[in-house]
mmCIF file of C-alpha atoms in Angstrom:
data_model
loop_
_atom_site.group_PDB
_atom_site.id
_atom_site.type_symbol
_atom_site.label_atom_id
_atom_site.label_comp_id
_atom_site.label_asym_id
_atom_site.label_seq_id
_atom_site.Cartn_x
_atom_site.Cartn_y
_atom_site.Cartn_z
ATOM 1 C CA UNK A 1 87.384 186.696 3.991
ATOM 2 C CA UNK A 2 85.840 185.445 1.157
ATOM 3 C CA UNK A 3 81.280 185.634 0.458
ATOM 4 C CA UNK A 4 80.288 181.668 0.877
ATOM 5 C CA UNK A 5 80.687 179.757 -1.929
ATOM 6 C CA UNK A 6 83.452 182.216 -3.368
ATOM 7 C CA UNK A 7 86.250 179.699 -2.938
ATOM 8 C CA UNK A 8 87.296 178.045 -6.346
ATOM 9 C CA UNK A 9 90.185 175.608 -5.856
ATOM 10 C CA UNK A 10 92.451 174.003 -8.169
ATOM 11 C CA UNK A 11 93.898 170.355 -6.917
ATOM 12 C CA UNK A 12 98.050 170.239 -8.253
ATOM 13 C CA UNK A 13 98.865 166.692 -8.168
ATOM 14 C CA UNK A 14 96.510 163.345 -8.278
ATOM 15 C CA UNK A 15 98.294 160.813 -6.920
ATOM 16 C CA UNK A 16 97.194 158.640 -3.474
ATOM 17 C CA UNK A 17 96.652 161.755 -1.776
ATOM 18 C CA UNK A 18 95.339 164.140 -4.706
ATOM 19 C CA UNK A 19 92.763 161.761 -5.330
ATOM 20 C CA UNK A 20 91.139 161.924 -2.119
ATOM 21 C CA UNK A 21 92.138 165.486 -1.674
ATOM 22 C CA UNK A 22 89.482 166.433 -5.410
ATOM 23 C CA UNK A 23 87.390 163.955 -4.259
ATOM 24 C CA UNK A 24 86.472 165.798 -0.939
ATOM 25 C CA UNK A 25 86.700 169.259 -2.394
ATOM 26 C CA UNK A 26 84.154 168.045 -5.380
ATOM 27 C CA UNK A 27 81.254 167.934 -2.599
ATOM 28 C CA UNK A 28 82.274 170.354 0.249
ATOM 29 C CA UNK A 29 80.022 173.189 0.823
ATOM 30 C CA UNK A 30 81.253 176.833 0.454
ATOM 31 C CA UNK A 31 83.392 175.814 -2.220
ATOM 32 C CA UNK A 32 84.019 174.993 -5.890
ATOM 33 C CA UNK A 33 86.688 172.369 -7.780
ATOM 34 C CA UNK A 34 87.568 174.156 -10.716
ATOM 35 C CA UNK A 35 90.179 171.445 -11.850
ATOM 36 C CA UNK A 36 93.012 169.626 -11.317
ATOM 37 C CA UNK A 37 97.004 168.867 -12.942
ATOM 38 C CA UNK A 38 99.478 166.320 -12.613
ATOM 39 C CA UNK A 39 102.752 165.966 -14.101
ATOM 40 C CA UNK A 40 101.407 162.835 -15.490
ATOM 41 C CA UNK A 41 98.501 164.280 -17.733
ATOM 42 C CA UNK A 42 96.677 160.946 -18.052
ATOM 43 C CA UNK A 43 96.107 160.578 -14.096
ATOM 44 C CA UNK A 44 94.655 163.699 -13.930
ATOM 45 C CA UNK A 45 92.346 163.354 -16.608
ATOM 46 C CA UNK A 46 91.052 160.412 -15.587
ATOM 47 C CA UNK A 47 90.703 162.320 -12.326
ATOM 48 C CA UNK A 48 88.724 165.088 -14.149
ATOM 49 C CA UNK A 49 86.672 163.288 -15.886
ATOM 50 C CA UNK A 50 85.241 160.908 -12.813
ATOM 51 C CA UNK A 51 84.583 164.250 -10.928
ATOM 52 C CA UNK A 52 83.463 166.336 -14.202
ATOM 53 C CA UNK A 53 86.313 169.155 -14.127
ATOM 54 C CA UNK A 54 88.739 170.755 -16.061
ATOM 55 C CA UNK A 55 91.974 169.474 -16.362
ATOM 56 C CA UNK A 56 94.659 172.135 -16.899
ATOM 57 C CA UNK A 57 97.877 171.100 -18.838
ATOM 58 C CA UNK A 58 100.432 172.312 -15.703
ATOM 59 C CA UNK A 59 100.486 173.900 -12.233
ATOM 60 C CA UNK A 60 101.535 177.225 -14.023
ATOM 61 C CA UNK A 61 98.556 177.483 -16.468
ATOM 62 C CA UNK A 62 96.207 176.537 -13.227
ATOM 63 C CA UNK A 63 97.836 179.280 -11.335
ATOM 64 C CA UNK A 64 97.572 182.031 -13.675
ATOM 65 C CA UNK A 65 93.381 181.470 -14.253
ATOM 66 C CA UNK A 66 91.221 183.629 -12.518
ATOM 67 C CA UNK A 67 89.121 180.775 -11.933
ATOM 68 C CA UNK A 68 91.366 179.933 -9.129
ATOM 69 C CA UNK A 69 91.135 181.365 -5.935
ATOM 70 C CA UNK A 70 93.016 178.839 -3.709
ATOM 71 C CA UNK A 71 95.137 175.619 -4.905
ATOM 72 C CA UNK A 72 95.468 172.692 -2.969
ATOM 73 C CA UNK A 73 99.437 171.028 -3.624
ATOM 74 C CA UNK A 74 99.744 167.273 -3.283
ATOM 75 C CA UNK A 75 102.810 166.489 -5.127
ATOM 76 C CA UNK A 76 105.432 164.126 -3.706
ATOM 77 C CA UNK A 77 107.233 165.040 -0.371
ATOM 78 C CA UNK A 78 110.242 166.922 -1.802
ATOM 79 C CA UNK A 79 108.997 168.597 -4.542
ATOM 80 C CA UNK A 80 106.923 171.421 -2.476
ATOM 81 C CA UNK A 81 109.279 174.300 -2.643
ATOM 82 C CA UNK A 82 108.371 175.382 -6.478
ATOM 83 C CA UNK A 83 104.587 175.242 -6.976
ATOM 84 C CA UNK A 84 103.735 176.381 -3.231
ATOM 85 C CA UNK A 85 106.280 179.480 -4.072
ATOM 86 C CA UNK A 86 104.468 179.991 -7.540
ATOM 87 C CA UNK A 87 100.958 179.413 -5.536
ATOM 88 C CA UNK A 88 102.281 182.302 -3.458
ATOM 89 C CA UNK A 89 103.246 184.855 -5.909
ATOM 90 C CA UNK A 90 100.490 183.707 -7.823
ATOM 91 C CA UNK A 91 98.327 185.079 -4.863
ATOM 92 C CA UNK A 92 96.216 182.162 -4.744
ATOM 93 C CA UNK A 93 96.026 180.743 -0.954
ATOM 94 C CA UNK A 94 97.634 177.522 -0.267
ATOM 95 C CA UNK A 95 96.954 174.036 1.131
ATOM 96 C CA UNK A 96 100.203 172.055 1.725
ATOM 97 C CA UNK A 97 100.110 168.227 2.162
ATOM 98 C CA UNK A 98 102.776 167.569 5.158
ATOM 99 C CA UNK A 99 105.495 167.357 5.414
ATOM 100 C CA UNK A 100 105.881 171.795 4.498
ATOM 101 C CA UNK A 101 109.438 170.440 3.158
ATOM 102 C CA UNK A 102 112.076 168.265 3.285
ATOM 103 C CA UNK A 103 114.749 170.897 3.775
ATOM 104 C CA UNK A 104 114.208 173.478 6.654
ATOM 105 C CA UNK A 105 115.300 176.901 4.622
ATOM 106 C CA UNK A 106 112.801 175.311 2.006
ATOM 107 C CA UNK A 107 109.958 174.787 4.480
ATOM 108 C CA UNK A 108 110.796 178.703 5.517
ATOM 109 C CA UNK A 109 111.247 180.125 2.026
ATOM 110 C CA UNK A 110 107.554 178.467 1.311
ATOM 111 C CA UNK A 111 106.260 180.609 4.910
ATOM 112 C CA UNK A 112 108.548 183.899 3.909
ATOM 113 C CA UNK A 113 106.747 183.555 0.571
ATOM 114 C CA UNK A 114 103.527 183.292 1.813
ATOM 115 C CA UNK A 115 103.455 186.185 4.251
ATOM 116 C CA UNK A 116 104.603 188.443 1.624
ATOM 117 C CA UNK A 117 102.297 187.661 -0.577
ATOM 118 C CA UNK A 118 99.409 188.077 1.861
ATOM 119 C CA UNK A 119 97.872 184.503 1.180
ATOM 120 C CA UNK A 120 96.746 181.812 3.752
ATOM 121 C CA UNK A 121 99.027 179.217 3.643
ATOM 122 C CA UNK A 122 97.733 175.873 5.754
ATOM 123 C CA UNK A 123 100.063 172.790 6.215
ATOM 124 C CA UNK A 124 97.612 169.520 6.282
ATOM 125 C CA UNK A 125 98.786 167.624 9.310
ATOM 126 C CA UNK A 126 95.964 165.676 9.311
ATOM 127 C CA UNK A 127 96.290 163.952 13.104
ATOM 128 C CA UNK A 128 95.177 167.902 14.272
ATOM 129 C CA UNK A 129 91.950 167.027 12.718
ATOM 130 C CA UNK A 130 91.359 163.757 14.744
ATOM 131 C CA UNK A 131 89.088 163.732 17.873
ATOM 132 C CA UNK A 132 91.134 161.491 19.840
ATOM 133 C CA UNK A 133 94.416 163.563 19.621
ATOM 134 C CA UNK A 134 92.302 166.755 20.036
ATOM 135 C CA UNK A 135 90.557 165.330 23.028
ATOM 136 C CA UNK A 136 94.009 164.579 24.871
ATOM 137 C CA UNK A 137 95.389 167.984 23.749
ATOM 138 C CA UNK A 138 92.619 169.420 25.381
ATOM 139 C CA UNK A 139 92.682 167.847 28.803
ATOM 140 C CA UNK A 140 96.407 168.810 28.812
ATOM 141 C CA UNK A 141 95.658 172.101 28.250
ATOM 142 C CA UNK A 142 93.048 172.008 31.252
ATOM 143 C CA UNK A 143 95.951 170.997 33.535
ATOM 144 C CA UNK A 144 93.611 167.923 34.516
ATOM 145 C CA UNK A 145 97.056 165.966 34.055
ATOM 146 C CA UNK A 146 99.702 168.468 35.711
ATOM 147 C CA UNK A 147 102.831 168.897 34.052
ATOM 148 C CA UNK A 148 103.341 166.285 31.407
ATOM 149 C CA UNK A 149 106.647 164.990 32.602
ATOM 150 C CA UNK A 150 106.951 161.989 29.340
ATOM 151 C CA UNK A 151 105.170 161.297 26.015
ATOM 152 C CA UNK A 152 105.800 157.763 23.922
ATOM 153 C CA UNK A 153 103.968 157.592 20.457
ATOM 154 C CA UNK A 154 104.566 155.256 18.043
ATOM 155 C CA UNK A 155 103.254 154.614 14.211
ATOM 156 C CA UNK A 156 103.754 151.455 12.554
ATOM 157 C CA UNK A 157 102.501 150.109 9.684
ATOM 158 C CA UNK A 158 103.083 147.163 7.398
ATOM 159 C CA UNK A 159 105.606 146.433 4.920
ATOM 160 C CA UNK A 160 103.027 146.643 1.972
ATOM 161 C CA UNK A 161 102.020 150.023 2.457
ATOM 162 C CA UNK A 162 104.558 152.928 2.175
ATOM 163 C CA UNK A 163 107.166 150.655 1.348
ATOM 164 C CA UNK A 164 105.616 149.374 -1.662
ATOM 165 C CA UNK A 165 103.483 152.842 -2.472
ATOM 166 C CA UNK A 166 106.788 154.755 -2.330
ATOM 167 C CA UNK A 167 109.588 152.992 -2.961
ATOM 168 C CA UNK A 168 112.841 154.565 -2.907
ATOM 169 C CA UNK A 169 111.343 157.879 -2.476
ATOM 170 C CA UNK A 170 109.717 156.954 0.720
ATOM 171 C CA UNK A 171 111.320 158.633 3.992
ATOM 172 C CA UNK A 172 110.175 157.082 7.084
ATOM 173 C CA UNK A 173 110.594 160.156 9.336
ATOM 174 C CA UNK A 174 110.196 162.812 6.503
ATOM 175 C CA UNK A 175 106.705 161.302 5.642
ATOM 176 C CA UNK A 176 105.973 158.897 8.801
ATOM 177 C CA UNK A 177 106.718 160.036 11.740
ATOM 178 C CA UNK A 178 106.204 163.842 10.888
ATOM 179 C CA UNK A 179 102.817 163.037 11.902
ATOM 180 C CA UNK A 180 103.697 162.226 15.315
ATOM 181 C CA UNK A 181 106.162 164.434 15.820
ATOM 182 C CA UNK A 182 103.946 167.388 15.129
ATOM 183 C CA UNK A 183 101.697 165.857 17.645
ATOM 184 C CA UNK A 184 104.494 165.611 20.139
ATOM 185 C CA UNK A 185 105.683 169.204 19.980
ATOM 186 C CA UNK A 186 101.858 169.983 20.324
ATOM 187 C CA UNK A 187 101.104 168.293 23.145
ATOM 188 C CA UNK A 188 103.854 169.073 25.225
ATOM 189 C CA UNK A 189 103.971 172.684 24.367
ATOM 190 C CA UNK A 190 107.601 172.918 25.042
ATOM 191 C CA UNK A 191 111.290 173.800 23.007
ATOM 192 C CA UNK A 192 112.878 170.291 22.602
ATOM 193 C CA UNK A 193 116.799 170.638 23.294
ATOM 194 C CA UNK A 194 118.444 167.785 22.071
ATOM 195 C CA UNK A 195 117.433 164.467 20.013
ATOM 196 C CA UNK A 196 118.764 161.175 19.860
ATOM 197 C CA UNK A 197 117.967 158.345 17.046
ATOM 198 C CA UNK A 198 118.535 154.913 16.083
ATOM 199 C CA UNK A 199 117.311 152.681 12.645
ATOM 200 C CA UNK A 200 117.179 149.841 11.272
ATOM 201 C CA UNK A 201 117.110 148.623 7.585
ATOM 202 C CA UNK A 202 117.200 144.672 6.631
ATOM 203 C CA UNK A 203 113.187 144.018 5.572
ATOM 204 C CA UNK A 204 113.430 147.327 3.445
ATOM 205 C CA UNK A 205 117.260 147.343 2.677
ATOM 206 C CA UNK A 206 116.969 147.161 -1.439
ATOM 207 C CA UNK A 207 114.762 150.109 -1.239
ATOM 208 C CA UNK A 208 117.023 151.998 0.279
ATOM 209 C CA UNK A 209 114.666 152.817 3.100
ATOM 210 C CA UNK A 210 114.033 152.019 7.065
ATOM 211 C CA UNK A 211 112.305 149.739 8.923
ATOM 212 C CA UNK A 212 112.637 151.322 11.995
ATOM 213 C CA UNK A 213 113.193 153.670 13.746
ATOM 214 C CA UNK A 214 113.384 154.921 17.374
ATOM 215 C CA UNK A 215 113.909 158.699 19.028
ATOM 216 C CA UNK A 216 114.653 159.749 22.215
ATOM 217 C CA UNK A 217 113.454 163.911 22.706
ATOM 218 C CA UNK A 218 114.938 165.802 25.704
ATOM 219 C CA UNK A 219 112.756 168.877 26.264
ATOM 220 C CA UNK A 220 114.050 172.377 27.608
ATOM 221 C CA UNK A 221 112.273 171.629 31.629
ATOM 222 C CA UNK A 222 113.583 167.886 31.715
ATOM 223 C CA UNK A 223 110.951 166.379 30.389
ATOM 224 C CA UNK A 224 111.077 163.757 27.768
ATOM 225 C CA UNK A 225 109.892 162.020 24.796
ATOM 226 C CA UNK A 226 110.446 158.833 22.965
ATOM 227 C CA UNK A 227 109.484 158.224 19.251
ATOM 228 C CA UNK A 228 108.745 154.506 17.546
ATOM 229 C CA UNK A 229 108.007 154.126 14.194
ATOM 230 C CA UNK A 230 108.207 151.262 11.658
ATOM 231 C CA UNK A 231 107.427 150.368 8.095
ATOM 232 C CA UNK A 232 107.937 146.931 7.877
ATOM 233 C CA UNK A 233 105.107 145.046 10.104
ATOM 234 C CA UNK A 234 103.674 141.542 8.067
ATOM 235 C CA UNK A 235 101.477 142.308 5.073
ATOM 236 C CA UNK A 236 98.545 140.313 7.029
ATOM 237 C CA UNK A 237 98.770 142.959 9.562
ATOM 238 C CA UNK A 238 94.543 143.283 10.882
ATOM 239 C CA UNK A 239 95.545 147.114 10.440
ATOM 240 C CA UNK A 240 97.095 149.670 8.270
ATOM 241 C CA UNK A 241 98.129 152.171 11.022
ATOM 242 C CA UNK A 242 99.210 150.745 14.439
ATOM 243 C CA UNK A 243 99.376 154.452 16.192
ATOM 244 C CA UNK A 244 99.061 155.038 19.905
ATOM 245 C CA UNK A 245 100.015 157.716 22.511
ATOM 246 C CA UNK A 246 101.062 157.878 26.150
ATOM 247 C CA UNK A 247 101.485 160.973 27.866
ATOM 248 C CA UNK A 248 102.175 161.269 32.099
ATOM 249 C CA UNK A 249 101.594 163.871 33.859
ATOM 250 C CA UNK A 250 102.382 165.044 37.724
ATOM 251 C CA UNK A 251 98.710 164.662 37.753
ATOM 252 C CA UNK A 252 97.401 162.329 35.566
ATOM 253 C CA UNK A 253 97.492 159.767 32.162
ATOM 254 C CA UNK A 254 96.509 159.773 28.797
ATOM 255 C CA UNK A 255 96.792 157.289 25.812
ATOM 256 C CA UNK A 256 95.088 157.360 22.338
ATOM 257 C CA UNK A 257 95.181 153.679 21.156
ATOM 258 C CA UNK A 258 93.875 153.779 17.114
ATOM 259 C CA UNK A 259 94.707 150.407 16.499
ATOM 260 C CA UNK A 260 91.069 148.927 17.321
ATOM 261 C CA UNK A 261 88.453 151.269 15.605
ATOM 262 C CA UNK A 262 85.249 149.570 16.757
ATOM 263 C CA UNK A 263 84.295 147.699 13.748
ATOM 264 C CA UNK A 264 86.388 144.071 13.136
ATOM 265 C CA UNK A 265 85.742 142.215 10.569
ATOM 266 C CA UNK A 266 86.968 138.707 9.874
ATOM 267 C CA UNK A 267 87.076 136.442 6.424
ATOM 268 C CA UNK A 268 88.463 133.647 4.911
ATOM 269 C CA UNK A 269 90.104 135.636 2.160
ATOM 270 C CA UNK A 270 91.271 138.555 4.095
ATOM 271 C CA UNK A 271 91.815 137.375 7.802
ATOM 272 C CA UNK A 272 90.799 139.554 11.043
ATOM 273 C CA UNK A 273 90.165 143.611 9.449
ATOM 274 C CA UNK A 274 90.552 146.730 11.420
ATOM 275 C CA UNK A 275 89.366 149.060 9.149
ATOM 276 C CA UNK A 276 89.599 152.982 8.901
ATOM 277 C CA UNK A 277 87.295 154.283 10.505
ATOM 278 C CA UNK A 278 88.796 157.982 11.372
ATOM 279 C CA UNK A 279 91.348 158.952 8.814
ATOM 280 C CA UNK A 280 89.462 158.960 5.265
ATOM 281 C CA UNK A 281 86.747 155.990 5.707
ATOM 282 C CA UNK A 282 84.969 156.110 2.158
ATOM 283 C CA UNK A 283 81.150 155.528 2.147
ATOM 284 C CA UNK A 284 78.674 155.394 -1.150
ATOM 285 C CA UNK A 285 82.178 157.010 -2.769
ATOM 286 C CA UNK A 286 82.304 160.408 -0.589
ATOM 287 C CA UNK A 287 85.836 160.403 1.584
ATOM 288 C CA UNK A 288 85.043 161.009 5.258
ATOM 289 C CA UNK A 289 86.995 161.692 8.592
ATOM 290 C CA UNK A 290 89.904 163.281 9.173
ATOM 291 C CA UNK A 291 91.297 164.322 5.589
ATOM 292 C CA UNK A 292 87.325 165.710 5.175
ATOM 293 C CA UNK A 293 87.582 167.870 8.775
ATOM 294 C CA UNK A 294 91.335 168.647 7.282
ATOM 295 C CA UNK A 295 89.761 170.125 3.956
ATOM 296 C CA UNK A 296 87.018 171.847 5.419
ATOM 297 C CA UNK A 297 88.817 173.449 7.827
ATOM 298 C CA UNK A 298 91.251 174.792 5.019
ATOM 299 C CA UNK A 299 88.205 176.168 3.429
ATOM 300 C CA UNK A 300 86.670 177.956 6.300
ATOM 301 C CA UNK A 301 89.763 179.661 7.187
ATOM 302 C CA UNK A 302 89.259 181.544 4.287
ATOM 303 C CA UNK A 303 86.026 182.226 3.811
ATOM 304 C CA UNK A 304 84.701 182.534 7.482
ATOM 305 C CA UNK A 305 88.391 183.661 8.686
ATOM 306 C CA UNK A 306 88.364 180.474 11.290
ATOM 307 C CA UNK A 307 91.591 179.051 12.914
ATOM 308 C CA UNK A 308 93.011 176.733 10.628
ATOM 309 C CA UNK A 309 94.531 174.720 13.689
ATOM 310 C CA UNK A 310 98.282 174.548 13.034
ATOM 311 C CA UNK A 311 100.140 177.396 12.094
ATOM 312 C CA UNK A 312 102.885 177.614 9.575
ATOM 313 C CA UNK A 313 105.810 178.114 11.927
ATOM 314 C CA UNK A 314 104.551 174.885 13.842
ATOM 315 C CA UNK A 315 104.768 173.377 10.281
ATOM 316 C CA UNK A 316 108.732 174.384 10.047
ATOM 317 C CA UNK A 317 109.079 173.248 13.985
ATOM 318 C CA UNK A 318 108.356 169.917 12.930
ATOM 319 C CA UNK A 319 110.595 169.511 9.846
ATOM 320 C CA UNK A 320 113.364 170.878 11.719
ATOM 321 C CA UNK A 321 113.320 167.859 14.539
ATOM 322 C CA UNK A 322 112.295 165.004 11.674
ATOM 323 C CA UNK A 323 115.733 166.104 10.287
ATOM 324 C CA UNK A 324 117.621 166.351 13.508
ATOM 325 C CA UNK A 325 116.377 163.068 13.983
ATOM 326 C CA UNK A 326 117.762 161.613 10.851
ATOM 327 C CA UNK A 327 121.232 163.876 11.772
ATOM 328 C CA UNK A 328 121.476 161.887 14.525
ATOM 329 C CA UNK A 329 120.453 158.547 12.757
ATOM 330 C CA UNK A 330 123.140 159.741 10.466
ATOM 331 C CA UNK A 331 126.402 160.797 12.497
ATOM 332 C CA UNK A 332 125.552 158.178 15.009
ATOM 333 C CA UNK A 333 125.701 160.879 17.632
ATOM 334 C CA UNK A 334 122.916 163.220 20.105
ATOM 335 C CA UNK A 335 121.855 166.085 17.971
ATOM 336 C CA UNK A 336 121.652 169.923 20.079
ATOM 337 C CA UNK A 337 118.833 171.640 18.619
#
């Protein structure tokens, strides 16, 4: 463990998720932003100087200051296996936006790499840090429910965000439905056996990408699971995540529905709103919610020692079914895990 206020942390990427990630660390307590780096210089100085940091010319110069303590890596899905390695050897502790990788011996060299090196290594699924999810986990874990004998989840969202944030290097189940398939493996606590998966492409086709897809999850007592998730709903969609969550029990039901926050609002320029409420909401320019709880949490684990909330092995669990998924998707046949 660190003393309070001990933690210095370096952001490595600003994009979408960088952003937010230096904005949050700029004003959490029991830690300081030293700086941040993109490959694109210009982002990140325009990052540094809204927040009043340093800007360091690459990930490698950032990781060999002694102002750095802990680095937080944001770059895009595929390209985590380098600076989280570096991060490691560079014995600076690590937070990892999800997915941990896009190739499962990647995702386990990052965890090998980290162990060695004796740092913390923390994989930001950020659905652990919602109340909802963690409410439902909870009452499973009670046995209030019984034996969960099914789970459904499904995440859609429209055609005008990932598709058109991403583009070609958007992967539906790689960066979608990771999410919820961390959450499934969670809640139902259990060694899924086999895997079954179906897509479509036609709203999405010259990107390259998915509109849909749907996963059927065998687990190793009989229960089961089934997947939805879609990238392609209208661009007047009244929300930008249409998530929700069944699980059935031999005693009981749950469902999270995040669709309907509690707050609509309705215009003549922007139709019926449902607006974020829970996953980074941003009020008088601090980023709240989830991705805040997600950050925080990162930050205690080191200096107060507290459970992080998802280990790194759980992080490799779920990268190893998103790609049986897309094996199956692929070879058109059930996948054995």
């Amino acid at each position: 463990m660190l003393s309070v206020n001990d933690l210095r942390i370096g952001v490595i990427g600003t994009g979408f998720m960088g952003k937010m990630h230096a904005n949050i660390f700029r004003r959490l307590p029991n830690c300081k932003l030293v700086g941040v780096t993109d490959k694109n210089l210009s982002a990140a100085s325009d990052v540094a100087k809204k927040l009043g940091i340093k800007v360091f010319n690459n990930y490698n110069e950032m990781l060999s200051s002694e102002e750095i303590d802990a680095v937080s890596i944001c770059v895009s899905d595929a390209e985590h296996l380098v600076p989280a390695v570096a991060a490691a050897k560079a014995k600076k502790h690590i937070l990892l936006e999800k997915p941990i990788a896009t190739v499962e011996d990647e995702a386990e060299l990052i965890v090998e790499e980290a162990s060695k090196n004796n740092v913390k290594l923390a994989v930001g699924h950020l659905l652990r840090f919602d109340s909802r999810y963690r409410m439902l986990k909870n009452t499973i874990d009670s046995g209030e429910l019984g034996q969960l004998t099914s789970i459904y989840t499904r995440r859609n969202s429209p055609i005008s965000d990932g598709p058109a944030r991403y583009g070609r290097q958007g992967n539906l189940t790689l960066h979608v439905a990771v999410h919820d398939i961390d959450l499934v493996l969670w809640m139902m606590n259990k060694k899924p056996i086999r895997v079954y998966a179906e897509s479509v492409s036609i709203a999405n086709k010259s990107l390259g990408i998915e509109d849909a897809i749907f996963a059927s999850v065998k687990f190793e007592d009989g229960s089961i699971g089934c997947l939805q998730y879609n990238w392609a709903l209208p661009k007047n969609f009244p929300t930008h995540i249409d998530a929700k969550m069944h699980v059935i029990g031999t005693k009981g039901y749950g469902s999270v529905d995040c669709a309907d926050q509690g707050v609509w609002i309705c215009s003549d320029s922007e139709g019926l709103v449902f607006p974020d409420l829970t996953h980074w909401p941003e009020f008088d320019g601090q980023i709240a919610g989830n991705l805040r709880e997600e950050l925080s949490g990162f930050v205690n684990s080191i200096v107060y020692g507290e459970d992080f909330g998802i280990t790194p092995s759980e992080a490799v669990d779920s990268v190893k079914l998103a790609l049986a998924i897309i094996k199956s998707i692929q070879n058109e046949t059930v996948i054995t895990l």
